[in-house]
Amino acid sequence: MRFNIIPAIWLLCAVFPVFARDVEILLEDTELGLPLEGAVIRSWDGTQYICNEKGKALVFVPDDRRVVVQAAYPGYENGRLVITPETDTYTLGLRLSSVMQGKELVVEAAQPGTSETKTGRSVALSGREIAQTAEIGIIEDVMNSVKLLPGVGYAGLFNNHPSIRGGDPGDMSASLDGFYIMNPYYWGGGFSIFDPRMVQSAQLSHGVFSTRYGHTISGLLDVTSKKPSPAETEFELGAGTSAASFNLSIPFTGKGGILFMGRVTYYDPVIWLAQQLAKTNEALKPVNAIRTAPYIRSGTVTGNYRFWDNLELQATGFWGMDGVEVKYENSYRSRESSSDSHIQLDYTNYQGFITSALAWNPRNDMLLKLTAGIGFTEAVMDGEMQDIIYKKSFVKTDENNGYYDYLKDYSSIFKDSYDTKDNSLINETDKEFNVQGRIDYDWEPRDGLLFAAGIQERFSRYSAIGAQKISAAMPLSAFDDDDRNKLLDSMGITDPAMRIFFADYMRVRFPVEYNPHAENRMFTTSGYGLAEYRTPGSRFNAELGLRVDHFYLIGKDDFSLPSKPVLNPRLNMDFNVFKDWWILQSFDISAGTGLFSSINTAVSIAEKKYNLNEIKPNRSWTSVAGVKLALPEGLNFNIEGYYKYIFDRTYIPIQFSIDEIDIQPQLDGEGRVWGIDLMLQKLQSRFWDGWLSYSFSWAKYRDPHSGYSNMGISGGTDGNDWYFPSYHRFHNLNLVLNVKPTPRINIYTRFGLASGAQLSKRIGDKPISYPVYVYPDDPSEDGYFTERYYWPSVRDENNRTTPSLPMDIKFSVFGKNNKGRARYELYFAVENVLSLLYTSEGNTSFNPNTGKVDNGGNSASYEIPIPIPSFGIKYSY
């Protein structure tokens, strides 16, 4: 039977009742009755509205319940207004004294750090924008929204470590309600801990932001959790493709409340479906190894209580755990060869914290805020991999003719058949415990002039204890003379000419062991001071501040590393060129410059044997210039250009040898980054909204003392030359569109275009054969020779993967019961829609044991080759 979608949509529009409406709010001076043009109204979901020249703004609110909005204007006390379903117009009066008039007002001082979009400093996401863009996928995640903002590099699905304006993904820091989180991720970075159903708003600061904040040279993601209703008991249940959540809000006699939130996954159906698809899709075969499905368990409690109009207490607690278990057994028997394989991995990660803040207004022009918190993380990983091939033959072929004859004639241990063994393991526990505290003081002696100062202290205790073992391979010529001669002796090659020949031609596979045993304490002390100046009507604004950071690492065995105090001055200026000219409602320019610092997390587990004399934080000097145009119909256009010079960057080259692993942290890395971000945004409206963002980024790094090492952390493998990092992409475009044919239906579409990532350029048209000497795990045993294939390649800055074209679609339906107190939302979504037609491609894969090139349809794709469907339902009362 043929089904027509158009009548179905109209039927849904007729069945589901109206869900939201616009109300008009007038802000005026209480004593003079003058409209407050440019005043900011912050809605119940975090959305901001700017009052026009008449002091009016249309605010989008639910039509079935009471909500609270906040109003702010420079020099005036902030106010709150309760919007009820019965009234569509409101007038709110603000005054300079402690008395304000309005409907159900509560006097409160401005809170520093609220989510706010500021040209040259930050981009904010409201609760509604997060709900539209983050509540999608098999795991709903606020990072789904963050990755759509300008300046955020494309990272693909199941990767929430994006590059922020060309910075290393590890440089981005995150906080929840002001508490800095060391590891805000699940499953090693696949998803973040920020459930969109627990988040009120989010702000990504990636420009020259205030000296109040630090601990990053790339970007700070500041997330604000939902707050409980002070007047009503509210309950919300949600269920999606693989997770369920709940929220319960309980009021405290109109002065505050407590909100309980939780989430739990039930991933087993998704894994089962993927295993069924793996029967016909070779790219999904690895999913068959999963025995215990990945899981997430989390809970959040947040509350606030207003003792008086000038004293309020807020607190947030979070606990979460995630993990996965993989067990894979395989045996193969044939006349030619037999093999046994075993893979086992058990990973569990725990984390939690409690933070509280006390805000006090001793006078109308002062704010004192005290914040304290405590947190922990513990990651436990236990895994091993064993692969044994019995009686593998080493036969003469056209490809190995030269070295096969030489080995047979000149090596005393050469065999025509042998058993190959490959063993890897990891057994490690990483722990971190931290205590944070800060004091912030704001004083506004007169209208338009603000002074602020604060101190922050963070104590962290780290430990990394365990054992790791892998098999490494490197050319024989890369070893030093002693190791090279030792290896040639163990190969049974004594002829001088053959020793020279194989030193240039042979590769060696050998076991590498790393046994970390770090138990360190880190003291991070910061202080800041700033001054803000605003002219009447905010025609010109300026902020000048200085932040000082100091780090002190203490380890066992009289091991301590101090840093020098780091000075981070910052300056921002904003100028309104004009208002209400032609089609422009306003034209603003902004400029800022400043220094930033952060400590590399790898430094926290440094040991005495690394021979460090001091620690240096990563530094960056960032400059930003921007223009913002406010257009009719709620359109805003923002363009920013930036330049960052990165210095004193930590990178850790790792060099392998037969008997040990050499780790030599370096503190002299450099980086140069510049780019342009554009954003055309349609503010939330009745029929459609969204944004179009485009980012261009040029980012190169240099590691002067890496020495072309075998491995590296934060770089460390590319030598003294300037290079594009692996995560770099020149272009990134995102179109986010919400179409609302009726208030009950929302159709969300996201389309992206990201240029390719760096890709090595291969030489030749096929892999080539080379001999490998496998050094034994047990020195009392003999090693053996085998044959491997590799494809020679060189670095080519012009060689990249093909572009990525992500596209997601989400269809949402809203409704309520007859009395209007129960509300619900249903959605169905598909991510990666275009994958059946196109996937980004890199180099084709090949078997390193046989040299066979995989020419399948997905052999060159590094992205998921299938669309990802998801659904969800949310019920609230």
mmCIF file of N, CA and C in Angstrom, residues 310-347:
data_model
loop_
_atom_site.group_PDB
_atom_site.id
_atom_site.type_symbol
_atom_site.label_atom_id
_atom_site.label_comp_id
_atom_site.label_asym_id
_atom_site.label_seq_id
_atom_site.Cartn_x
_atom_site.Cartn_y
_atom_site.Cartn_z
ATOM 1 N N ASN A 310 19.686 38.351 49.626
ATOM 2 C CA ASN A 310 21.096 38.580 49.294
ATOM 3 C C ASN A 310 22.006 37.414 49.667
ATOM 4 N N LEU A 311 21.451 36.242 49.956
ATOM 5 C CA LEU A 311 22.269 35.092 50.338
ATOM 6 C C LEU A 311 21.648 33.815 49.784
ATOM 7 N N GLU A 312 22.427 33.112 48.969
ATOM 8 C CA GLU A 312 21.926 31.885 48.338
ATOM 9 C C GLU A 312 23.011 30.824 48.341
ATOM 10 N N LEU A 313 22.609 29.593 48.602
ATOM 11 C CA LEU A 313 23.503 28.437 48.593
ATOM 12 C C LEU A 313 23.126 27.517 47.445
ATOM 13 N N GLN A 314 24.124 27.083 46.672
ATOM 14 C CA GLN A 314 23.922 26.130 45.578
ATOM 15 C C GLN A 314 24.887 24.967 45.765
ATOM 16 N N ALA A 315 24.453 23.777 45.359
ATOM 17 C CA ALA A 315 25.311 22.590 45.479
ATOM 18 C C ALA A 315 24.985 21.612 44.362
ATOM 19 N N THR A 316 26.001 20.895 43.925
ATOM 20 C CA THR A 316 25.843 19.884 42.872
ATOM 21 C C THR A 316 26.701 18.681 43.216
ATOM 22 N N GLY A 317 26.141 17.503 43.066
ATOM 23 C CA GLY A 317 26.881 16.263 43.239
ATOM 24 C C GLY A 317 26.711 15.371 42.019
ATOM 25 N N PHE A 318 27.780 14.708 41.604
ATOM 26 C CA PHE A 318 27.737 13.837 40.428
ATOM 27 C C PHE A 318 28.499 12.554 40.726
ATOM 28 N N TRP A 319 27.943 11.452 40.244
ATOM 29 C CA TRP A 319 28.621 10.154 40.309
ATOM 30 C C TRP A 319 28.346 9.412 39.018
ATOM 31 N N GLY A 320 29.384 8.794 38.464
ATOM 32 C CA GLY A 320 29.199 8.047 37.230
ATOM 33 C C GLY A 320 30.195 6.917 37.108
ATOM 34 N N MET A 321 29.831 5.924 36.327
ATOM 35 C CA MET A 321 30.743 4.831 36.008
ATOM 36 C C MET A 321 30.433 4.333 34.609
ATOM 37 N N ASP A 322 31.446 3.826 33.952
ATOM 38 C CA ASP A 322 31.270 3.254 32.615
ATOM 39 C C ASP A 322 32.258 2.119 32.453
ATOM 40 N N GLY A 323 31.997 1.262 31.502
ATOM 41 C CA GLY A 323 32.894 0.131 31.301
ATOM 42 C C GLY A 323 32.479 -0.712 30.115
ATOM 43 N N VAL A 324 33.298 -1.701 29.830
ATOM 44 C CA VAL A 324 33.041 -2.637 28.746
ATOM 45 C C VAL A 324 33.916 -3.862 28.976
ATOM 46 N N GLU A 325 33.458 -4.999 28.521
ATOM 47 C CA GLU A 325 34.252 -6.225 28.596
ATOM 48 C C GLU A 325 34.205 -6.928 27.260
ATOM 49 N N VAL A 326 35.376 -7.262 26.760
ATOM 50 C CA VAL A 326 35.505 -7.930 25.466
ATOM 51 C C VAL A 326 36.280 -9.222 25.661
ATOM 52 N N LYS A 327 35.738 -10.305 25.153
ATOM 53 C CA LYS A 327 36.426 -11.592 25.176
ATOM 54 C C LYS A 327 36.298 -12.236 23.801
ATOM 55 N N TYR A 328 37.439 -12.564 23.231
ATOM 56 C CA TYR A 328 37.452 -13.106 21.878
ATOM 57 C C TYR A 328 38.351 -14.332 21.855
ATOM 58 N N GLU A 329 37.794 -15.442 21.423
ATOM 59 C CA GLU A 329 38.546 -16.687 21.293
ATOM 60 C C GLU A 329 38.375 -17.206 19.874
ATOM 61 N N ASN A 330 39.486 -17.626 19.264
ATOM 62 C CA ASN A 330 39.387 -18.149 17.911
ATOM 63 C C ASN A 330 40.499 -19.167 17.676
ATOM 64 N N SER A 331 40.128 -20.281 17.096
ATOM 65 C CA SER A 331 41.103 -21.318 16.726
ATOM 66 C C SER A 331 40.900 -21.669 15.259
ATOM 67 N N TYR A 332 42.035 -21.858 14.590
ATOM 68 C CA TYR A 332 41.986 -22.183 13.163
ATOM 69 C C TYR A 332 42.904 -23.374 12.913
ATOM 70 N N ARG A 333 42.387 -24.365 12.213
ATOM 71 C CA ARG A 333 43.171 -25.558 11.912
ATOM 72 C C ARG A 333 43.036 -25.892 10.432
ATOM 73 N N SER A 334 44.181 -26.136 9.781
ATOM 74 C CA SER A 334 44.179 -26.587 8.389
ATOM 75 C C SER A 334 45.438 -27.399 8.153
ATOM 76 N N ARG A 335 45.552 -27.965 6.975
ATOM 77 C CA ARG A 335 46.720 -28.771 6.663
ATOM 78 C C ARG A 335 47.968 -27.896 6.588
ATOM 79 N N GLU A 336 47.793 -26.644 6.114
ATOM 80 C CA GLU A 336 48.949 -25.765 5.947
ATOM 81 C C GLU A 336 49.384 -25.135 7.267
ATOM 82 N N SER A 337 48.450 -24.693 8.122
ATOM 83 C CA SER A 337 48.828 -24.012 9.365
ATOM 84 C C SER A 337 47.685 -24.090 10.364
ATOM 85 N N SER A 338 48.027 -23.836 11.616
ATOM 86 C CA SER A 338 47.041 -23.811 12.685
ATOM 87 C C SER A 338 47.352 -22.612 13.582
ATOM 88 N N SER A 339 46.303 -22.036 14.181
ATOM 89 C CA SER A 339 46.530 -20.858 15.016
ATOM 90 C C SER A 339 45.505 -20.804 16.131
ATOM 91 N N ASP A 340 45.898 -20.140 17.224
ATOM 92 C CA ASP A 340 45.006 -19.851 18.350
ATOM 93 C C ASP A 340 45.121 -18.368 18.670
ATOM 94 N N SER A 341 43.971 -17.722 18.888
ATOM 95 C CA SER A 341 43.949 -16.303 19.234
ATOM 96 C C SER A 341 43.084 -16.106 20.463
ATOM 97 N N HIS A 342 43.529 -15.197 21.309
ATOM 98 C CA HIS A 342 42.775 -14.884 22.523
ATOM 99 C C HIS A 342 42.920 -13.399 22.819
ATOM 100 N N ILE A 343 41.795 -12.729 22.972
ATOM 101 C CA ILE A 343 41.781 -11.306 23.332
ATOM 102 C C ILE A 343 40.818 -11.129 24.494
ATOM 103 N N GLN A 344 41.279 -10.444 25.523
ATOM 104 C CA GLN A 344 40.436 -10.176 26.689
ATOM 105 C C GLN A 344 40.698 -8.755 27.156
ATOM 106 N N LEU A 345 39.627 -8.002 27.400
ATOM 107 C CA LEU A 345 39.741 -6.634 27.897
ATOM 108 C C LEU A 345 38.598 -6.360 28.857
ATOM 109 N N ASP A 346 38.940 -5.861 30.026
ATOM 110 C CA ASP A 346 37.950 -5.470 31.031
ATOM 111 C C ASP A 346 38.300 -4.063 31.489
ATOM 112 N N TYR A 347 37.425 -3.113 31.188
ATOM 113 C CA TYR A 347 37.686 -1.706 31.489
ATOM 114 C C TYR A 347 36.539 -1.144 32.324
#
